[in-house]
mmCIF file of C-alpha atoms in Angstrom:
data_model
loop_
_atom_site.group_PDB
_atom_site.id
_atom_site.type_symbol
_atom_site.label_atom_id
_atom_site.label_comp_id
_atom_site.label_asym_id
_atom_site.label_seq_id
_atom_site.Cartn_x
_atom_site.Cartn_y
_atom_site.Cartn_z
ATOM 1 C CA MET A 1 210.720 -141.744 65.835
ATOM 2 C CA SER A 2 212.869 -140.065 68.059
ATOM 3 C CA THR A 3 213.044 -137.352 69.999
ATOM 4 C CA ALA A 4 216.321 -136.102 68.551
ATOM 5 C CA GLY A 5 214.527 -136.944 65.031
ATOM 6 C CA GLN A 6 211.393 -134.700 64.785
ATOM 7 C CA GLU A 7 213.915 -131.683 67.238
ATOM 8 C CA MET A 8 215.874 -131.972 64.006
ATOM 9 C CA HIS A 9 213.092 -131.698 61.670
ATOM 10 C CA ALA A 10 211.293 -128.780 63.417
ATOM 11 C CA LEU A 11 215.109 -126.999 63.811
ATOM 12 C CA VAL A 12 215.379 -127.563 59.252
ATOM 13 C CA GLU A 13 211.687 -126.263 59.140
ATOM 14 C CA ARG A 14 211.800 -123.037 61.087
ATOM 15 C CA MET A 15 215.254 -122.352 59.123
ATOM 16 C CA TYR A 16 214.046 -123.427 55.835
ATOM 17 C CA PRO A 17 212.654 -119.685 55.022
ATOM 18 C CA LEU A 18 215.223 -117.744 55.332
ATOM 19 C CA CYS A 19 217.405 -116.346 52.526
ATOM 20 C CA ARG A 20 220.723 -117.319 52.410
ATOM 21 C CA SER A 21 223.760 -116.801 50.780
ATOM 22 C CA ILE A 22 227.565 -116.409 51.087
ATOM 23 C CA THR A 23 226.863 -112.696 53.213
ATOM 24 C CA GLY A 24 224.677 -111.447 54.721
ATOM 25 C CA ASP A 25 221.849 -111.237 57.367
ATOM 26 C CA GLY A 26 220.423 -114.717 55.824
ATOM 27 C CA VAL A 27 223.371 -115.857 57.179
ATOM 28 C CA ARG A 28 223.115 -113.677 60.604
ATOM 29 C CA ALA A 29 219.584 -114.925 61.158
ATOM 30 C CA THR A 30 219.895 -118.464 60.839
ATOM 31 C CA LEU A 31 222.919 -118.353 63.625
ATOM 32 C CA ASP A 32 220.772 -117.052 65.673
ATOM 33 C CA ILE A 33 218.647 -119.166 65.593
ATOM 34 C CA VAL A 34 221.438 -121.896 66.462
ATOM 35 C CA GLY A 35 222.638 -120.022 68.683
ATOM 36 C CA GLU A 36 219.624 -120.626 71.177
ATOM 37 C CA TYR A 37 220.564 -124.516 70.748
ATOM 38 C CA VAL A 38 224.539 -123.676 71.322
ATOM 39 C CA PRO A 39 226.478 -121.074 72.690
ATOM 40 C CA LEU A 40 228.359 -120.037 69.565
ATOM 41 C CA GLN A 41 231.014 -117.917 68.658
ATOM 42 C CA THR A 42 230.058 -115.552 65.406
ATOM 43 C CA HIS A 43 232.949 -113.664 63.387
ATOM 44 C CA GLU A 44 232.918 -111.075 60.978
ATOM 45 C CA VAL A 45 235.955 -110.734 58.137
ATOM 46 C CA PRO A 46 235.218 -107.329 56.872
ATOM 47 C CA THR A 47 234.774 -107.492 52.629
ATOM 48 C CA GLY A 48 238.459 -107.024 50.828
ATOM 49 C CA THR A 49 240.084 -109.280 53.361
ATOM 50 C CA GLN A 50 243.076 -111.758 51.797
ATOM 51 C CA VAL A 51 242.283 -115.357 52.410
ATOM 52 C CA LEU A 52 244.869 -117.240 51.471
ATOM 53 C CA ASP A 53 244.082 -116.869 47.396
ATOM 54 C CA TRP A 54 240.344 -115.615 47.184
ATOM 55 C CA THR A 55 239.007 -111.852 49.008
ATOM 56 C CA VAL A 56 236.278 -112.138 51.608
ATOM 57 C CA PRO A 57 233.762 -109.841 49.123
ATOM 58 C CA GLN A 58 230.870 -107.305 49.019
ATOM 59 C CA GLU A 59 228.510 -108.111 50.836
ATOM 60 C CA TRP A 60 225.211 -109.049 49.664
ATOM 61 C CA ASN A 61 221.377 -108.242 51.402
ATOM 62 C CA ILE A 62 218.089 -107.907 49.328
ATOM 63 C CA ARG A 63 214.645 -107.170 50.795
ATOM 64 C CA ASP A 64 211.748 -107.274 48.503
ATOM 65 C CA ALA A 65 212.239 -108.155 44.294
ATOM 66 C CA TYR A 66 209.619 -109.328 41.571
ATOM 67 C CA ILE A 67 208.146 -110.012 38.642
ATOM 68 C CA ALA A 68 205.243 -107.378 37.259
ATOM 69 C CA ASP A 69 202.940 -108.880 34.633
ATOM 70 C CA PRO A 70 201.107 -106.821 32.414
ATOM 71 C CA ALA A 71 198.424 -106.386 34.174
ATOM 72 C CA GLY A 72 200.739 -105.764 37.389
ATOM 73 C CA ASN A 73 199.879 -108.962 38.976
ATOM 74 C CA ARG A 74 203.146 -110.380 40.863
ATOM 75 C CA VAL A 75 203.608 -113.574 38.612
ATOM 76 C CA VAL A 76 207.544 -114.129 40.757
ATOM 77 C CA ASP A 77 207.823 -113.215 43.943
ATOM 78 C CA PHE A 78 210.770 -113.475 46.388
ATOM 79 C CA ALA A 79 208.022 -113.670 49.865
ATOM 80 C CA ALA A 80 206.444 -116.561 48.254
ATOM 81 C CA SER A 81 210.733 -118.349 48.287
ATOM 82 C CA SER A 82 213.951 -116.807 48.455
ATOM 83 C CA LEU A 83 215.335 -119.445 45.451
ATOM 84 C CA HIS A 84 212.642 -117.309 43.067
ATOM 85 C CA VAL A 85 215.585 -114.794 43.169
ATOM 86 C CA LEU A 86 218.794 -114.963 41.518
ATOM 87 C CA GLY A 87 221.651 -115.320 44.606
ATOM 88 C CA TYR A 88 224.026 -111.803 44.788
ATOM 89 C CA SER A 89 221.314 -109.961 42.234
ATOM 90 C CA VAL A 90 222.781 -106.885 41.447
ATOM 91 C CA PRO A 91 219.655 -104.154 42.023
ATOM 92 C CA VAL A 92 217.367 -103.697 38.976
ATOM 93 C CA SER A 93 214.205 -101.189 38.636
ATOM 94 C CA ALA A 94 213.031 -101.815 34.893
ATOM 95 C CA THR A 95 210.367 -102.116 32.474
ATOM 96 C CA MET A 96 210.825 -104.618 29.275
ATOM 97 C CA PRO A 97 209.218 -106.769 27.075
ATOM 98 C CA LEU A 98 208.418 -110.304 27.873
ATOM 99 C CA SER A 99 211.806 -111.123 24.950
ATOM 100 C CA GLU A 100 214.664 -109.040 27.163
ATOM 101 C CA LEU A 101 213.543 -110.409 30.203
ATOM 102 C CA ARG A 102 214.095 -114.043 29.295
ATOM 103 C CA GLU A 103 217.724 -114.014 29.197
ATOM 104 C CA HIS A 104 217.128 -113.919 32.997
ATOM 105 C CA LEU A 105 214.984 -116.589 33.741
ATOM 106 C CA TYR A 106 216.384 -120.245 35.353
ATOM 107 C CA THR A 107 213.578 -122.465 34.977
ATOM 108 C CA LEU A 108 214.083 -126.802 34.564
ATOM 109 C CA PRO A 109 212.277 -128.087 31.866
ATOM 110 C CA ASP A 110 212.335 -131.521 33.213
ATOM 111 C CA HIS A 111 210.596 -131.138 36.413
ATOM 112 C CA PRO A 112 208.057 -127.688 35.030
ATOM 113 C CA ASN A 113 207.023 -127.444 38.449
ATOM 114 C CA TRP A 114 209.941 -126.992 40.552
ATOM 115 C CA VAL A 115 212.590 -123.972 41.498
ATOM 116 C CA PRO A 116 216.063 -123.963 40.637
ATOM 117 C CA TYR A 117 218.498 -122.723 42.377
ATOM 118 C CA ARG A 118 221.313 -120.388 40.549
ATOM 119 C CA THR A 119 223.552 -118.033 42.108
ATOM 120 C CA SER A 120 226.513 -115.089 40.294
ATOM 121 C CA TYR A 121 228.460 -114.260 43.737
ATOM 122 C CA TYR A 122 231.975 -113.363 41.698
ATOM 123 C CA LYS A 123 230.281 -111.956 38.030
ATOM 124 C CA PRO A 124 228.012 -109.098 37.868
ATOM 125 C CA GLU A 125 224.467 -109.739 36.797
ATOM 126 C CA TRP A 126 220.846 -110.475 38.171
ATOM 127 C CA GLY A 127 218.034 -112.858 37.806
ATOM 128 C CA PHE A 128 215.108 -115.186 38.662
ATOM 129 C CA CYS A 129 214.627 -118.586 38.457
ATOM 130 C CA LEU A 130 211.064 -120.060 38.066
ATOM 131 C CA ALA A 131 208.661 -123.657 37.277
ATOM 132 C CA GLN A 132 209.120 -123.683 33.552
ATOM 133 C CA GLU A 133 205.128 -124.263 33.916
ATOM 134 C CA THR A 134 205.090 -120.630 34.988
ATOM 135 C CA LEU A 135 206.738 -119.779 32.579
ATOM 136 C CA ASP A 136 205.220 -121.523 29.787
ATOM 137 C CA ALA A 137 202.126 -119.613 31.018
ATOM 138 C CA LEU A 138 203.225 -115.670 30.669
ATOM 139 C CA PRO A 139 202.103 -113.757 27.717
ATOM 140 C CA ASP A 140 203.679 -110.583 25.350
ATOM 141 C CA GLY A 141 203.722 -107.188 27.084
ATOM 142 C CA GLU A 142 205.759 -105.024 29.156
ATOM 143 C CA TYR A 143 207.207 -106.201 32.962
ATOM 144 C CA GLU A 144 207.838 -104.973 35.760
ATOM 145 C CA VAL A 145 211.059 -105.902 36.532
ATOM 146 C CA ARG A 146 212.316 -104.850 40.220
ATOM 147 C CA VAL A 147 214.829 -106.366 43.150
ATOM 148 C CA ASP A 148 215.378 -104.680 46.214
ATOM 149 C CA SER A 149 218.934 -106.394 47.046
ATOM 150 C CA THR A 150 221.748 -104.151 48.309
ATOM 151 C CA LEU A 151 225.701 -105.161 47.366
ATOM 152 C CA ALA A 152 228.307 -102.937 49.545
ATOM 153 C CA ASP A 153 231.429 -103.606 51.466
ATOM 154 C CA GLY A 154 230.379 -105.706 54.686
ATOM 155 C CA HIS A 155 231.177 -108.863 56.302
ATOM 156 C CA LEU A 156 231.459 -112.316 56.067
ATOM 157 C CA THR A 157 229.861 -114.058 59.340
ATOM 158 C CA TYR A 158 230.562 -117.431 60.680
ATOM 159 C CA ALA A 159 230.594 -118.880 63.858
ATOM 160 C CA GLU A 160 232.501 -121.726 65.894
ATOM 161 C CA LEU A 161 231.961 -123.752 69.083
ATOM 162 C CA VAL A 162 234.182 -125.628 70.935
ATOM 163 C CA VAL A 163 232.911 -128.839 73.172
ATOM 164 C CA PRO A 164 236.288 -129.132 75.677
ATOM 165 C CA GLY A 165 237.962 -132.773 75.419
ATOM 166 C CA GLN A 166 240.451 -134.165 77.579
ATOM 167 C CA VAL A 167 243.193 -133.034 75.030
ATOM 168 C CA ALA A 168 244.115 -130.292 73.430
ATOM 169 C CA ASP A 169 244.554 -132.436 69.587
ATOM 170 C CA GLU A 170 240.301 -131.182 67.899
ATOM 171 C CA VAL A 171 238.859 -132.967 65.753
ATOM 172 C CA ILE A 172 236.594 -130.514 63.728
ATOM 173 C CA VAL A 173 232.945 -130.663 62.503
ATOM 174 C CA SER A 174 231.985 -128.504 59.556
ATOM 175 C CA CYS A 175 229.011 -127.586 57.283
ATOM 176 C CA HIS A 176 227.737 -124.543 55.124
ATOM 177 C CA VAL A 177 225.211 -122.473 56.064
ATOM 178 C CA CYS A 178 225.322 -120.247 52.422
ATOM 179 C CA HIS A 179 221.712 -122.058 50.597
ATOM 180 C CA PRO A 180 218.694 -120.309 50.524
ATOM 181 C CA SER A 181 215.469 -122.540 51.274
ATOM 182 C CA LEU A 182 217.038 -125.750 50.303
ATOM 183 C CA ALA A 183 216.264 -128.700 53.190
ATOM 184 C CA ASN A 184 219.052 -131.358 52.514
ATOM 185 C CA ASP A 185 221.265 -129.014 51.195
ATOM 186 C CA ASN A 186 222.569 -128.079 53.392
ATOM 187 C CA LEU A 187 219.109 -127.427 56.896
ATOM 188 C CA ALA A 188 219.791 -131.297 57.713
ATOM 189 C CA GLY A 189 223.674 -130.416 57.943
ATOM 190 C CA ILE A 190 223.374 -127.794 59.958
ATOM 191 C CA ALA A 191 220.499 -129.278 62.629
ATOM 192 C CA VAL A 192 222.456 -132.846 62.732
ATOM 193 C CA ALA A 193 225.706 -130.372 63.866
ATOM 194 C CA THR A 194 223.553 -128.682 66.160
ATOM 195 C CA PHE A 195 222.471 -131.522 68.090
ATOM 196 C CA LEU A 196 225.220 -133.973 68.097
ATOM 197 C CA ALA A 197 227.145 -130.838 69.563
ATOM 198 C CA ARG A 198 224.429 -130.890 71.956
ATOM 199 C CA ALA A 199 225.428 -134.044 72.537
ATOM 200 C CA LEU A 200 229.369 -134.348 72.871
ATOM 201 C CA ALA A 201 228.546 -130.546 75.653
ATOM 202 C CA ARG A 202 227.090 -133.007 78.279
ATOM 203 C CA GLU A 203 230.310 -135.646 77.730
ATOM 204 C CA THR A 204 233.857 -135.460 78.890
ATOM 205 C CA PRO A 205 234.683 -135.932 75.486
ATOM 206 C CA TYR A 206 238.790 -136.992 74.987
ATOM 207 C CA TYR A 207 239.409 -135.101 71.653
ATOM 208 C CA THR A 208 238.489 -131.065 71.667
ATOM 209 C CA TYR A 209 236.346 -130.751 68.996
ATOM 210 C CA ARG A 210 235.532 -127.842 66.942
ATOM 211 C CA PHE A 211 232.037 -126.730 64.718
ATOM 212 C CA ILE A 212 232.469 -124.722 62.097
ATOM 213 C CA TYR A 213 228.972 -123.071 60.668
ATOM 214 C CA ALA A 214 230.676 -120.974 57.829
ATOM 215 C CA PRO A 215 229.487 -120.385 53.689
ATOM 216 C CA GLY A 216 230.543 -123.090 51.195
ATOM 217 C CA THR A 217 233.497 -122.974 49.902
ATOM 218 C CA ILE A 218 235.034 -119.356 50.579
ATOM 219 C CA GLY A 219 233.859 -119.489 54.327
ATOM 220 C CA ALA A 220 235.586 -122.183 55.109
ATOM 221 C CA ILE A 221 239.446 -120.577 52.957
ATOM 222 C CA THR A 222 238.713 -117.722 55.430
ATOM 223 C CA TRP A 223 239.119 -120.167 58.228
ATOM 224 C CA LEU A 224 241.374 -122.113 56.848
ATOM 225 C CA ALA A 225 242.984 -118.272 56.878
ATOM 226 C CA ARG A 226 242.138 -117.359 59.423
ATOM 227 C CA ASN A 227 243.213 -120.597 61.558
ATOM 228 C CA ALA A 228 247.172 -121.345 59.197
ATOM 229 C CA GLU A 229 249.247 -121.849 62.042
ATOM 230 C CA ARG A 230 247.157 -123.770 64.602
ATOM 231 C CA VAL A 231 245.757 -126.178 62.194
ATOM 232 C CA ASP A 232 248.060 -128.683 63.116
ATOM 233 C CA ARG A 233 245.810 -129.362 66.352
ATOM 234 C CA VAL A 234 243.301 -130.966 64.024
ATOM 235 C CA LYS A 235 244.137 -134.410 63.886
ATOM 236 C CA HIS A 236 240.308 -135.209 62.598
ATOM 237 C CA GLY A 237 237.538 -134.218 60.563
ATOM 238 C CA LEU A 238 234.208 -134.439 59.644
ATOM 239 C CA VAL A 239 231.564 -132.663 56.829
ATOM 240 C CA LEU A 240 228.263 -133.187 57.116
ATOM 241 C CA ALA A 241 226.291 -132.485 54.222
ATOM 242 C CA CYS A 242 223.146 -133.999 52.516
ATOM 243 C CA ALA A 243 221.972 -135.285 55.410
ATOM 244 C CA GLY A 244 218.075 -135.517 55.906
ATOM 245 C CA ASP A 245 217.045 -137.712 52.514
ATOM 246 C CA SER A 246 215.707 -140.965 52.913
ATOM 247 C CA GLY A 247 218.788 -142.834 50.605
ATOM 248 C CA GLN A 248 221.714 -145.041 52.736
ATOM 249 C CA LEU A 249 224.127 -143.317 54.031
ATOM 250 C CA THR A 250 227.481 -142.251 51.852
ATOM 251 C CA TYR A 251 230.930 -141.677 53.232
ATOM 252 C CA LYS A 252 233.410 -140.250 50.943
ATOM 253 C CA GLN A 253 237.051 -140.126 52.016
ATOM 254 C CA SER A 254 239.595 -138.120 53.312
ATOM 255 C CA ARG A 255 241.944 -137.345 50.105
ATOM 256 C CA ARG A 256 244.764 -139.390 52.032
ATOM 257 C CA GLY A 257 242.239 -142.465 52.046
ATOM 258 C CA ASP A 258 243.686 -143.750 54.961
ATOM 259 C CA ALA A 259 243.375 -141.265 57.339
ATOM 260 C CA GLU A 260 241.810 -142.695 60.354
ATOM 261 C CA ILE A 261 238.346 -141.191 59.940
ATOM 262 C CA ASP A 262 238.408 -143.406 56.952
ATOM 263 C CA ARG A 263 238.860 -146.502 58.722
ATOM 264 C CA VAL A 264 236.614 -145.370 61.831
ATOM 265 C CA MET A 265 233.654 -144.247 59.307
ATOM 266 C CA ARG A 266 234.584 -147.587 57.452
ATOM 267 C CA HIS A 267 235.067 -149.631 60.222
ATOM 268 C CA VAL A 268 231.476 -148.513 61.844
ATOM 269 C CA LEU A 269 229.158 -148.196 58.788
ATOM 270 C CA ALA A 270 229.918 -151.862 58.614
ATOM 271 C CA SER A 271 229.388 -152.934 60.917
ATOM 272 C CA SER A 272 226.086 -151.065 62.129
ATOM 273 C CA GLU A 273 224.818 -153.486 58.978
ATOM 274 C CA ARG A 274 223.941 -149.832 57.929
ATOM 275 C CA PRO A 275 222.804 -149.490 54.274
ATOM 276 C CA HIS A 276 226.021 -147.247 53.037
ATOM 277 C CA GLN A 277 228.310 -146.696 50.357
ATOM 278 C CA VAL A 278 232.167 -145.563 50.264
ATOM 279 C CA ASN A 279 233.243 -143.241 48.165
ATOM 280 C CA GLU A 280 237.250 -142.107 47.034
ATOM 281 C CA PHE A 281 237.969 -138.878 47.373
ATOM 282 C CA THR A 282 237.436 -135.631 44.353
ATOM 283 C CA PRO A 283 237.949 -132.632 44.597
ATOM 284 C CA TYR A 284 234.153 -131.864 44.048
ATOM 285 C CA GLY A 285 231.831 -131.752 46.099
ATOM 286 C CA TYR A 286 231.555 -129.791 50.626
ATOM 287 C CA ASP A 287 234.363 -128.476 52.060
ATOM 288 C CA GLU A 288 236.098 -131.442 52.553
ATOM 289 C CA ARG A 289 238.034 -130.567 49.598
ATOM 290 C CA GLN A 290 239.192 -127.511 51.701
ATOM 291 C CA TYR A 291 240.658 -129.219 54.254
ATOM 292 C CA CYS A 292 242.133 -131.898 52.882
ATOM 293 C CA SER A 293 243.726 -129.360 49.972
ATOM 294 C CA PRO A 294 247.816 -130.784 49.445
ATOM 295 C CA GLY A 295 248.667 -127.870 51.366
ATOM 296 C CA PHE A 296 246.714 -128.095 54.692
ATOM 297 C CA ASP A 297 245.868 -132.370 53.918
ATOM 298 C CA LEU A 298 243.634 -132.309 56.789
ATOM 299 C CA GLY A 299 241.924 -135.767 57.069
ATOM 300 C CA VAL A 300 239.048 -134.806 56.886
ATOM 301 C CA GLY A 301 236.127 -136.712 55.336
ATOM 302 C CA SER A 302 232.395 -136.665 54.754
ATOM 303 C CA LEU A 303 229.170 -138.123 55.634
ATOM 304 C CA SER A 304 226.185 -137.357 53.445
ATOM 305 C CA ARG A 305 222.979 -139.485 52.871
ATOM 306 C CA THR A 306 222.112 -139.194 49.106
ATOM 307 C CA PRO A 307 225.139 -137.429 47.475
ATOM 308 C CA TYR A 308 225.441 -133.794 45.929
ATOM 309 C CA ALA A 309 223.377 -134.195 43.879
ATOM 310 C CA GLY A 310 222.707 -137.900 43.529
ATOM 311 C CA TYR A 311 218.650 -137.030 43.748
ATOM 312 C CA PRO A 312 216.674 -135.119 41.431
ATOM 313 C CA GLU A 313 215.941 -132.712 43.975
ATOM 314 C CA TYR A 314 219.074 -131.339 44.096
ATOM 315 C CA HIS A 315 219.788 -127.132 44.111
ATOM 316 C CA THR A 316 215.245 -127.641 43.418
ATOM 317 C CA SER A 317 212.532 -125.987 44.933
ATOM 318 C CA ALA A 318 211.998 -129.886 46.223
ATOM 319 C CA ASP A 319 214.007 -129.576 48.639
ATOM 320 C CA ASN A 320 211.709 -128.426 50.959
ATOM 321 C CA PRO A 321 211.492 -130.133 54.534
ATOM 322 C CA ASP A 322 209.106 -132.637 53.284
ATOM 323 C CA PHE A 323 211.534 -134.363 51.555
ATOM 324 C CA VAL A 324 214.226 -134.250 54.565
ATOM 325 C CA THR A 325 212.373 -137.062 57.538
ATOM 326 C CA PRO A 326 213.603 -137.043 61.081
ATOM 327 C CA GLU A 327 214.533 -141.136 61.569
ATOM 328 C CA ALA A 328 216.901 -140.095 58.688
ATOM 329 C CA MET A 329 218.491 -137.378 60.923
ATOM 330 C CA ALA A 330 218.144 -139.123 64.005
ATOM 331 C CA ASP A 331 219.766 -141.973 61.958
ATOM 332 C CA THR A 332 222.429 -139.880 60.198
ATOM 333 C CA LEU A 333 222.722 -138.172 64.134
ATOM 334 C CA ALA A 334 223.590 -142.196 65.626
ATOM 335 C CA VAL A 335 226.547 -142.864 63.226
ATOM 336 C CA CYS A 336 228.902 -139.726 63.776
ATOM 337 C CA ARG A 337 227.627 -140.473 67.716
ATOM 338 C CA GLU A 338 228.910 -144.061 67.364
ATOM 339 C CA ALA A 339 231.880 -143.132 64.964
ATOM 340 C CA PHE A 340 233.167 -140.877 67.363
ATOM 341 C CA ALA A 341 232.899 -142.570 69.914
ATOM 342 C CA VAL A 342 235.215 -145.108 68.439
ATOM 343 C CA LEU A 343 237.672 -142.139 67.791
ATOM 344 C CA ASP A 344 238.271 -140.798 70.583
ATOM 345 C CA ARG A 345 238.356 -144.419 71.987
ATOM 346 C CA ASN A 346 240.536 -145.784 69.705
ATOM 347 C CA ARG A 347 244.511 -145.890 71.691
ATOM 348 C CA SER A 348 247.951 -147.792 71.212
ATOM 349 C CA TYR A 349 248.779 -149.861 73.926
ATOM 350 C CA VAL A 350 251.909 -151.718 75.784
ATOM 351 C CA ASN A 351 251.450 -155.446 76.570
ATOM 352 C CA LEU A 352 253.329 -155.044 80.589
ATOM 353 C CA SER A 353 253.356 -158.886 80.826
ATOM 354 C CA PRO A 354 254.732 -160.117 77.276
ATOM 355 C CA TYR A 355 256.927 -163.003 77.885
ATOM 356 C CA GLY A 356 254.569 -165.434 78.164
ATOM 357 C CA GLU A 357 250.569 -165.447 78.331
ATOM 358 C CA PRO A 358 249.860 -163.451 81.358
ATOM 359 C CA GLN A 359 247.461 -165.697 83.857
ATOM 360 C CA LEU A 360 243.704 -163.527 83.500
ATOM 361 C CA GLY A 361 242.375 -166.234 86.080
ATOM 362 C CA ARG A 362 244.120 -164.989 89.302
ATOM 363 C CA ARG A 363 243.622 -161.256 88.647
ATOM 364 C CA GLY A 364 239.578 -161.908 88.183
ATOM 365 C CA LEU A 365 239.876 -161.138 85.268
ATOM 366 C CA TYR A 366 237.909 -164.309 83.424
ATOM 367 C CA ASP A 367 235.653 -164.473 87.162
ATOM 368 C CA SER A 368 233.876 -161.077 85.977
ATOM 369 C CA LEU A 369 232.667 -162.198 82.555
ATOM 370 C CA GLY A 370 230.908 -164.963 84.532
ATOM 371 C CA GLY A 371 227.040 -165.243 83.031
ATOM 372 C CA ARG A 372 227.954 -162.834 80.313
ATOM 373 C CA SER A 373 226.245 -164.055 77.254
ATOM 374 C CA ASP A 374 229.286 -162.882 75.495
ATOM 375 C CA ALA A 375 231.735 -163.760 77.734
ATOM 376 C CA LYS A 376 233.835 -165.849 75.663
ATOM 377 C CA GLN A 377 234.571 -163.311 72.874
ATOM 378 C CA ALA A 378 234.771 -161.371 75.849
ATOM 379 C CA GLN A 379 237.548 -163.282 76.957
ATOM 380 C CA LEU A 380 239.316 -163.705 73.141
ATOM 381 C CA ALA A 381 238.858 -160.095 72.771
ATOM 382 C CA MET A 382 240.728 -159.787 76.019
ATOM 383 C CA LEU A 383 243.709 -162.350 74.689
ATOM 384 C CA TRP A 384 243.613 -159.901 71.002
ATOM 385 C CA VAL A 385 244.339 -157.280 73.282
ATOM 386 C CA LEU A 386 246.768 -158.211 74.925
ATOM 387 C CA SER A 387 249.061 -159.507 71.859
ATOM 388 C CA LEU A 388 248.568 -156.700 69.538
ATOM 389 C CA SER A 389 249.852 -154.518 72.848
ATOM 390 C CA ASP A 390 252.874 -153.771 70.879
ATOM 391 C CA GLY A 391 252.758 -149.929 71.015
ATOM 392 C CA GLU A 392 252.235 -149.544 67.836
ATOM 393 C CA HIS A 393 248.593 -151.045 67.426
ATOM 394 C CA SER A 394 245.570 -149.052 67.790
ATOM 395 C CA LEU A 395 242.225 -150.682 69.268
ATOM 396 C CA LEU A 396 240.771 -149.928 65.534
ATOM 397 C CA ASP A 397 243.519 -152.593 64.547
ATOM 398 C CA VAL A 398 242.523 -154.856 67.312
ATOM 399 C CA ALA A 399 239.104 -154.924 66.186
ATOM 400 C CA GLU A 400 239.742 -155.142 62.394
ATOM 401 C CA ARG A 401 242.497 -157.832 62.473
ATOM 402 C CA SER A 402 240.175 -159.769 64.840
ATOM 403 C CA GLY A 403 236.528 -159.244 63.457
ATOM 404 C CA LEU A 404 235.373 -158.398 67.082
ATOM 405 C CA PRO A 405 232.860 -155.559 67.786
ATOM 406 C CA PHE A 406 235.004 -151.982 68.773
ATOM 407 C CA ASP A 407 233.264 -151.909 71.977
ATOM 408 C CA THR A 408 233.955 -155.115 73.351
ATOM 409 C CA VAL A 409 237.653 -154.856 72.015
ATOM 410 C CA ALA A 410 237.109 -151.107 74.205
ATOM 411 C CA ALA A 411 235.745 -153.384 77.421
ATOM 412 C CA ALA A 412 238.884 -155.467 76.920
ATOM 413 C CA ALA A 413 241.464 -153.154 77.370
ATOM 414 C CA ASP A 414 239.644 -151.485 79.789
ATOM 415 C CA ALA A 415 239.791 -154.659 81.939
ATOM 416 C CA LEU A 416 243.445 -154.752 81.292
ATOM 417 C CA CYS A 417 244.336 -151.488 82.245
ATOM 418 C CA GLY A 418 242.412 -152.445 85.384
ATOM 419 C CA ALA A 419 244.643 -155.172 86.453
ATOM 420 C CA GLU A 420 247.759 -153.680 85.239
ATOM 421 C CA LEU A 421 248.333 -155.497 82.719
ATOM 422 C CA ILE A 422 248.625 -152.673 79.588
ATOM 423 C CA LYS A 423 249.932 -149.284 79.640
ATOM 424 C CA ALA A 424 248.286 -146.814 77.110
#
């Protein structure tokens, strides 16, 4: 088991108990933990701020919540799990019969021992989520209901981390930080993004990488609204979600469908021979739909394992740290690393000796392959790179057309550049 996988799983376990929402101290506490791993710049956007067609809502915080039965026993307790309270529940302190209380209760009859995750962000409401078997065992009588929460003017919180590159053009990596105690959706995505940022920070990447930790939907919209004038720097992007379950990798293409990140992810997944699936874009899902909205139309895809709503545990208490594995998170991280290595290295070249095939032997290019087990493949890669170095074809084009591994094609390009036979 990889060390990174174990460390990411430990990070998921640490963040799991916190009550997150689209605003509030739970998001701040989560970002504080992430900030122990990577240097984050946190932004606070005031309630009422206009962000595109939306408005930053009031901030929600909660201290306690419970339902006590006629004997005074807490039969539903926020202290046991943040899922027990309807997200954004308004304050309530009342006593009512079970028949009236039922109107505010949410269960999963098909999974009677699981607790669902439910929210009411933009409609004032209160409620509790509980296991169906708990509800079935409740006797008639008067119940004490308490939600000790505040809904008041405050801020929406999100954070960024920038890994400087050789050029100002950016790759964004985005994950949502608004879900409460749900390990795969999306604590695993936060963990993978964080360890990806750490890895890139130890290198000097070609692109500048911007990591965005924001509440789903409203957070991405807020980031876009605040960065609309510089969003043209974003050349590629990836949304990370559901990154830790044991299912096969799934890549959802950008709205464009032919963005470079789409081609890179298809190539990397296929050449790695990992079980995987590539899906067309749909305007439903995670924040790729905000980045890909027609006005921005960024080349942003989404990488997950089992897609959202594609597993029974989705948005339930069964999506706990036991549901995600170090091995799966390590594999998701590895694919991201492989894809970004291709993205960073993908260039178009011009053949400086385009009339006939240049003599490689007298330049020592054949001799440099001596003893290599892949000498024939490396030689073929040089010929392919020379053939397609017309300023129009990229190294990914060469790899796809030749059927050769991208790394082999990139190494050939390096050798030919060294011999001054091609230039970027």
